[in-house]
Amino acid sequence: LADAAIGTAHSTLVEGDESFTSIDLRINFFRPVWRATLTAKASPVRLGRTVSHYQCEILAEGKQIALAYGTIMTLRGHAANGR
């Protein structure tokens, strides 16, 4: 869920001829969840030309379940072809 939220957030920033990929994902889990609707909110911590860092908060019923940090690499030109 965190990787999808981070990727969705970053997808709003890339151009039509660019692509991107996750290169790192770290998650701290704070409490267990058995049955609940999870919500994820991703926001940029630092946006770079090639490498960007995001934070993603996972919530269930208003309680923080996990906090994730992800790193995204933006691919341009030849590196983005076919991706």
Short mmCIF file of C-alpha atoms in Angstrom, two decimals:
data_model
loop_
_atom_site.label_atom_id
_atom_site.label_comp_id
_atom_site.label_asym_id
_atom_site.label_seq_id
_atom_site.Cartn_x
_atom_site.Cartn_y
_atom_site.Cartn_z
CA LEU A 1 0.00 0.00 0.00
CA ALA A 2 2.79 2.43 0.88
CA ASP A 3 4.68 1.76 -2.35
CA ALA A 4 1.50 2.29 -4.38
CA ALA A 5 0.69 5.55 -2.57
CA ILE A 6 4.23 6.87 -3.04
CA GLY A 7 4.23 5.88 -6.71
CA THR A 8 0.86 7.53 -7.25
CA ALA A 9 2.07 10.74 -5.59
CA HIS A 10 5.20 10.79 -7.76
CA SER A 11 3.25 10.01 -10.93
CA THR A 12 1.58 13.41 -10.66
CA LEU A 13 4.99 15.08 -11.10
CA VAL A 14 6.52 13.23 -14.07
CA GLU A 15 6.26 14.37 -17.69
CA GLY A 16 4.73 12.25 -20.46
CA ASP A 17 8.11 11.03 -21.75
CA GLU A 18 9.42 10.16 -18.27
CA SER A 19 9.06 7.06 -16.15
CA PHE A 20 10.04 6.16 -12.59
CA THR A 21 10.82 3.26 -10.31
CA SER A 22 11.02 2.63 -6.58
CA ILE A 23 14.59 2.10 -5.39
CA ASP A 24 14.07 1.91 -1.63
CA LEU A 25 11.19 1.34 0.79
CA ARG A 26 11.47 1.29 4.58
CA ILE A 27 8.48 0.78 6.87
CA ASN A 28 8.06 1.10 10.63
CA PHE A 29 5.01 -0.79 11.92
CA PHE A 30 3.40 0.53 15.12
CA ARG A 31 0.37 -1.67 15.74
CA PRO A 32 -1.23 -4.81 14.29
CA VAL A 33 -4.31 -4.73 12.07
CA TRP A 34 -6.58 -7.68 11.40
CA ARG A 35 -9.68 -6.21 9.82
CA ALA A 36 -9.85 -2.55 8.95
CA THR A 37 -9.91 -0.20 6.02
CA LEU A 38 -6.43 1.22 5.56
CA THR A 39 -5.74 4.72 4.30
CA ALA A 40 -2.40 5.92 2.94
CA LYS A 41 -1.20 9.49 2.49
CA ALA A 42 2.13 10.06 0.73
CA SER A 43 3.93 13.38 0.54
CA PRO A 44 7.34 14.44 -0.75
CA VAL A 45 10.15 15.05 1.71
CA ARG A 46 12.65 16.12 -0.95
CA LEU A 47 12.11 16.30 -4.70
CA GLY A 48 15.27 15.98 -6.77
CA ARG A 49 15.82 15.96 -10.51
CA THR A 50 16.58 12.21 -10.53
CA VAL A 51 16.07 10.90 -6.98
CA SER A 52 13.13 11.93 -4.78
CA HIS A 53 12.22 10.98 -1.22
CA TYR A 54 8.70 10.48 0.15
CA GLN A 55 7.00 9.79 3.45
CA CYS A 56 3.79 7.76 3.66
CA GLU A 57 1.52 7.47 6.67
CA ILE A 58 -0.76 4.41 6.92
CA LEU A 59 -3.90 4.83 9.04
CA ALA A 60 -6.71 2.52 10.19
CA GLU A 61 -9.74 4.04 11.86
CA GLY A 62 -7.81 7.24 12.47
CA LYS A 63 -4.91 5.51 14.22
CA GLN A 64 -1.39 5.49 12.82
CA ILE A 65 -0.50 1.93 11.83
CA ALA A 66 2.77 2.47 10.01
CA LEU A 67 5.11 5.10 8.65
CA ALA A 68 6.98 4.40 5.43
CA TYR A 69 9.83 6.17 3.66
CA GLY A 70 10.41 5.58 -0.03
CA THR A 71 12.96 6.65 -2.60
CA ILE A 72 11.97 7.06 -6.26
CA MET A 73 14.24 7.38 -9.29
CA THR A 74 12.89 9.31 -12.28
CA LEU A 75 13.96 7.94 -15.65
CA ARG A 76 14.35 10.26 -18.65
CA GLY A 77 15.36 9.99 -22.28
CA HIS A 78 16.91 6.65 -23.29
CA ALA A 79 16.49 5.21 -19.77
CA ALA A 80 12.71 5.78 -19.93
CA ASN A 81 12.19 4.19 -23.37
CA GLY A 82 9.83 1.22 -23.18
CA ARG A 83 9.14 1.59 -19.48
#
